[in-house]
XYZ file of C-alpha atoms in Angstrom:
127
model
C -19.207 -128.316 21.682
C -20.539 -131.679 20.825
C -21.720 -130.764 17.348
C -18.469 -128.715 16.616
C -16.787 -131.931 17.515
C -18.944 -134.085 15.198
C -18.223 -131.731 12.483
C -14.700 -131.723 12.806
C -14.460 -135.567 12.874
C -16.947 -135.779 9.698
C -15.181 -133.222 7.747
C -11.757 -132.640 9.077
C -9.687 -129.281 9.274
C -8.538 -129.651 5.925
C -9.097 -126.613 3.659
C -11.448 -127.729 0.809
C -10.771 -124.859 -1.590
C -7.714 -125.007 -3.817
C -6.289 -122.504 -6.436
C -4.715 -123.691 -9.832
C -0.833 -123.763 -10.143
C 0.610 -120.248 -10.738
C -2.728 -118.590 -10.667
C -1.326 -115.351 -8.777
C 1.626 -115.417 -10.783
C -0.126 -114.902 -14.208
C -2.921 -113.055 -12.623
C -1.784 -109.403 -13.225
C -0.776 -110.209 -16.915
C -4.067 -111.920 -17.670
C -6.190 -108.851 -16.118
C -4.049 -106.323 -18.153
C -4.626 -108.291 -21.234
C -8.400 -108.414 -20.813
C -8.516 -104.498 -20.248
C -9.620 -102.790 -23.387
C -7.084 -100.306 -24.795
C -7.926 -96.573 -23.601
C -7.094 -93.758 -26.137
C -4.760 -91.307 -24.730
C -6.379 -88.101 -23.756
C -4.931 -84.877 -25.117
C -5.762 -83.351 -21.445
C -4.072 -79.974 -21.224
C -4.594 -78.404 -17.702
C -5.984 -74.838 -17.795
C -3.998 -72.059 -16.600
C -5.616 -70.082 -13.785
C -6.994 -66.687 -14.787
C -6.213 -63.577 -13.019
C -9.858 -63.808 -11.460
C -9.238 -67.317 -10.232
C -6.133 -66.192 -8.482
C -7.885 -63.031 -6.798
C -11.382 -64.819 -6.291
C -10.376 -66.059 -2.705
C -9.359 -62.595 -1.600
C -12.487 -60.616 -3.177
C -14.866 -63.281 -1.059
C -12.614 -62.747 2.201
C -12.913 -58.708 1.733
C -16.637 -59.086 0.896
C -17.171 -61.124 4.109
C -15.426 -58.518 6.251
C -17.415 -55.867 4.606
C -20.575 -57.393 5.470
C -19.452 -58.067 9.162
C -18.552 -54.528 9.376
C -21.807 -53.451 8.001
C -23.885 -55.680 10.423
C -21.780 -54.267 13.314
C -22.404 -50.766 11.988
C -26.128 -51.428 11.846
C -26.137 -52.922 15.351
C -24.149 -50.234 16.772
C -26.531 -47.373 15.130
C -29.593 -48.481 17.646
C -28.043 -49.734 20.906
C -31.409 -50.352 22.424
C -33.783 -51.824 19.875
C -36.663 -51.863 22.385
C -36.501 -48.100 22.403
C -38.795 -46.977 19.507
C -38.945 -43.393 20.398
C -35.360 -42.717 18.912
C -34.035 -40.586 21.685
C -31.556 -41.336 24.218
C -34.056 -42.299 27.086
C -34.675 -45.782 28.284
C -37.602 -47.440 27.142
C -40.342 -47.980 29.811
C -39.948 -51.729 31.027
C -42.928 -53.509 30.953
C -43.605 -55.362 34.290
C -45.493 -58.744 34.728
C -46.628 -59.923 37.918
C -45.738 -63.628 38.554
C -46.408 -65.704 41.749
C -43.544 -66.967 43.884
C -44.444 -70.657 43.026
C -43.695 -69.798 39.100
C -40.753 -67.781 40.048
C -39.199 -70.736 42.102
C -40.186 -73.189 39.326
C -38.375 -71.081 36.677
C -35.201 -70.544 38.823
C -35.009 -74.307 39.683
C -35.234 -75.100 35.859
C -32.540 -72.696 34.898
C -29.887 -74.419 37.021
C -28.202 -71.265 37.916
C -26.269 -71.236 41.194
C -26.802 -68.241 43.273
C -23.723 -66.295 42.159
C -24.704 -66.755 38.529
C -28.241 -65.502 39.482
C -26.932 -62.443 41.355
C -24.331 -61.431 38.335
C -27.153 -61.902 35.783
C -29.496 -59.653 37.680
C -27.056 -57.002 38.440
C -25.938 -56.740 34.930
C -29.607 -56.731 33.660
C -30.520 -53.917 35.949
C -27.579 -51.776 35.671
C -27.891 -48.551 33.676
C -24.997 -47.114 31.856
């Protein structure tokens, strides 16, 4: 605070910057006079063609056709792990893990008991 008081006493609170008289009154006209003359362009907006009008609808139809194709392909083989091609369920591969590893994985998954129960019952249900 001492230094600020010294500076205020030495220089005062007066604004040292000044602007010439009527500077802002003539500013716009001076700037406009300094701008170069731009030729007037003969821009004519292009009329949209028929393709320009139907392009969004075509893209949307293609998107829906692609989504339907993907769903059709996914529904064709409902069990991707069954390579035999018939209606039997593929043999499940069983891997034995220790209780410590199972506890670690379950703790890391942060599932509550009900969510874990629902996951296990849905995974083992055969329809």
